[in-house]
């Protein structure tokens, strides 16, 4: 056994707590011994090994004889084992009629039962920093979002776990992630990610996650040590060290029937926890109302229709390389089309595409590509799109709107991503909206379905960079432009409220 592993075991087993905590252990890259929780493919980095500590249960290696406990959150097997299992299932005539062994026993749990935190010591661990560092020396936003999804998965599994050996195994899927605003520091800092369940429905749950800077000189041992009296409601409170806060919606799926399954109920233990549950209920209703008012469901308002007409009149004045081709069918009021001003860009000219083959290494415990990987790919494509648009590498993500995972992405599929700038007022306004559409292509069935739509608010860090103005040309582009404007208006208000709590300056 490696000395570091032994030391970590002694440190963790010296505490006695029912809380579920995670500490990061870094092993040499040449080591063939790895430590995992029971979902080993959802690791935080190549050199990061996650230690799960359950009360009065020793830490063991994954293939140890002591590691035979029954976990009803389905473990990840090797991909070759999954291939063999699929072949075996095909031979069964009634494979689709598999029933659970017994009805799942539900256990009432509290917010503290699911509370989990992760310490990311970027300043003291060059190995960890190497996995996250961006070309400018900052932390990669996409990697951080990937970690958030991993953490949400662990928290959801912790809440749903009841260690019933007779129940059908379950797994967790990401249904959606709420809007988040990012306040990442310009220099490398140590991070702490923490979260817990704040609301439970029948088969779904809401998980609140916060990321914050760990101040210089903080007692790390005290930070990661188990504490019986920890107040999980502090996780919902913001301060100057907060760099983001968001909510995930996770759904429990029966691993055999692939259908939603009932999960453990949530019990509030204080008035503050009851308030968090009420906030979660209101948040659920708000999202439903927003979906009903979207441009996919309702036509533009009278005022918005006037804006669309104004955009049409303006766009018709300029020559469009893809649509005009010398055609005089659309004639501007002055009778002659002009060249597009140098500070303007056609929306169609901001488009960028990416096609990704979905390897088994990016799967979740359900055998599908997990949401964190898709989010990371979307963030990286949005950066490429924004950098090309700005002719500058100083683009940063300020926020990401709520994203819903509509369809599963299977291993072996093609993930198509298309991005473009859908709204930009141009300088002196620095922020703009980037839309990324992710579609899954089934190679054998020759089908293509949209799985996600991402909307990022981005801006250049370099104030000397001139931000172009984006003009739509078609009706569909104008609808996207209008949607981008709505999102920017709402996002500015939401970000301003957060900035008041954090006392931070904002970009124009």
Short mmCIF file of C-alpha atoms in Angstrom, two decimals, residues 15 20 68 95 157-158 175 225 323 347 394 430 459 469 476 485 487-488:
data_model
loop_
_atom_site.label_atom_id
_atom_site.label_comp_id
_atom_site.label_asym_id
_atom_site.label_seq_id
_atom_site.Cartn_x
_atom_site.Cartn_y
_atom_site.Cartn_z
CA UNK A 15 -13.36 10.71 12.26
CA UNK A 20 -20.62 12.09 3.35
CA UNK A 68 -18.55 -6.59 -1.34
CA UNK A 95 -35.66 -9.02 -21.57
CA UNK A 157 -26.76 8.87 -5.31
CA UNK A 158 -26.06 9.54 -1.64
CA UNK A 175 -32.38 16.31 -16.19
CA UNK A 225 -13.01 17.14 8.48
CA UNK A 323 -28.61 35.50 -50.18
CA UNK A 347 -25.27 36.20 -37.74
CA UNK A 394 -9.63 37.11 -24.12
CA UNK A 430 -19.09 44.25 -24.11
CA UNK A 459 -17.41 39.14 -22.94
CA UNK A 469 -22.65 44.09 -33.72
CA UNK A 476 -35.43 32.32 -37.94
CA UNK A 485 -32.11 39.90 -26.25
CA UNK A 487 -31.94 36.36 -22.16
CA UNK A 488 -29.49 39.26 -21.95
#
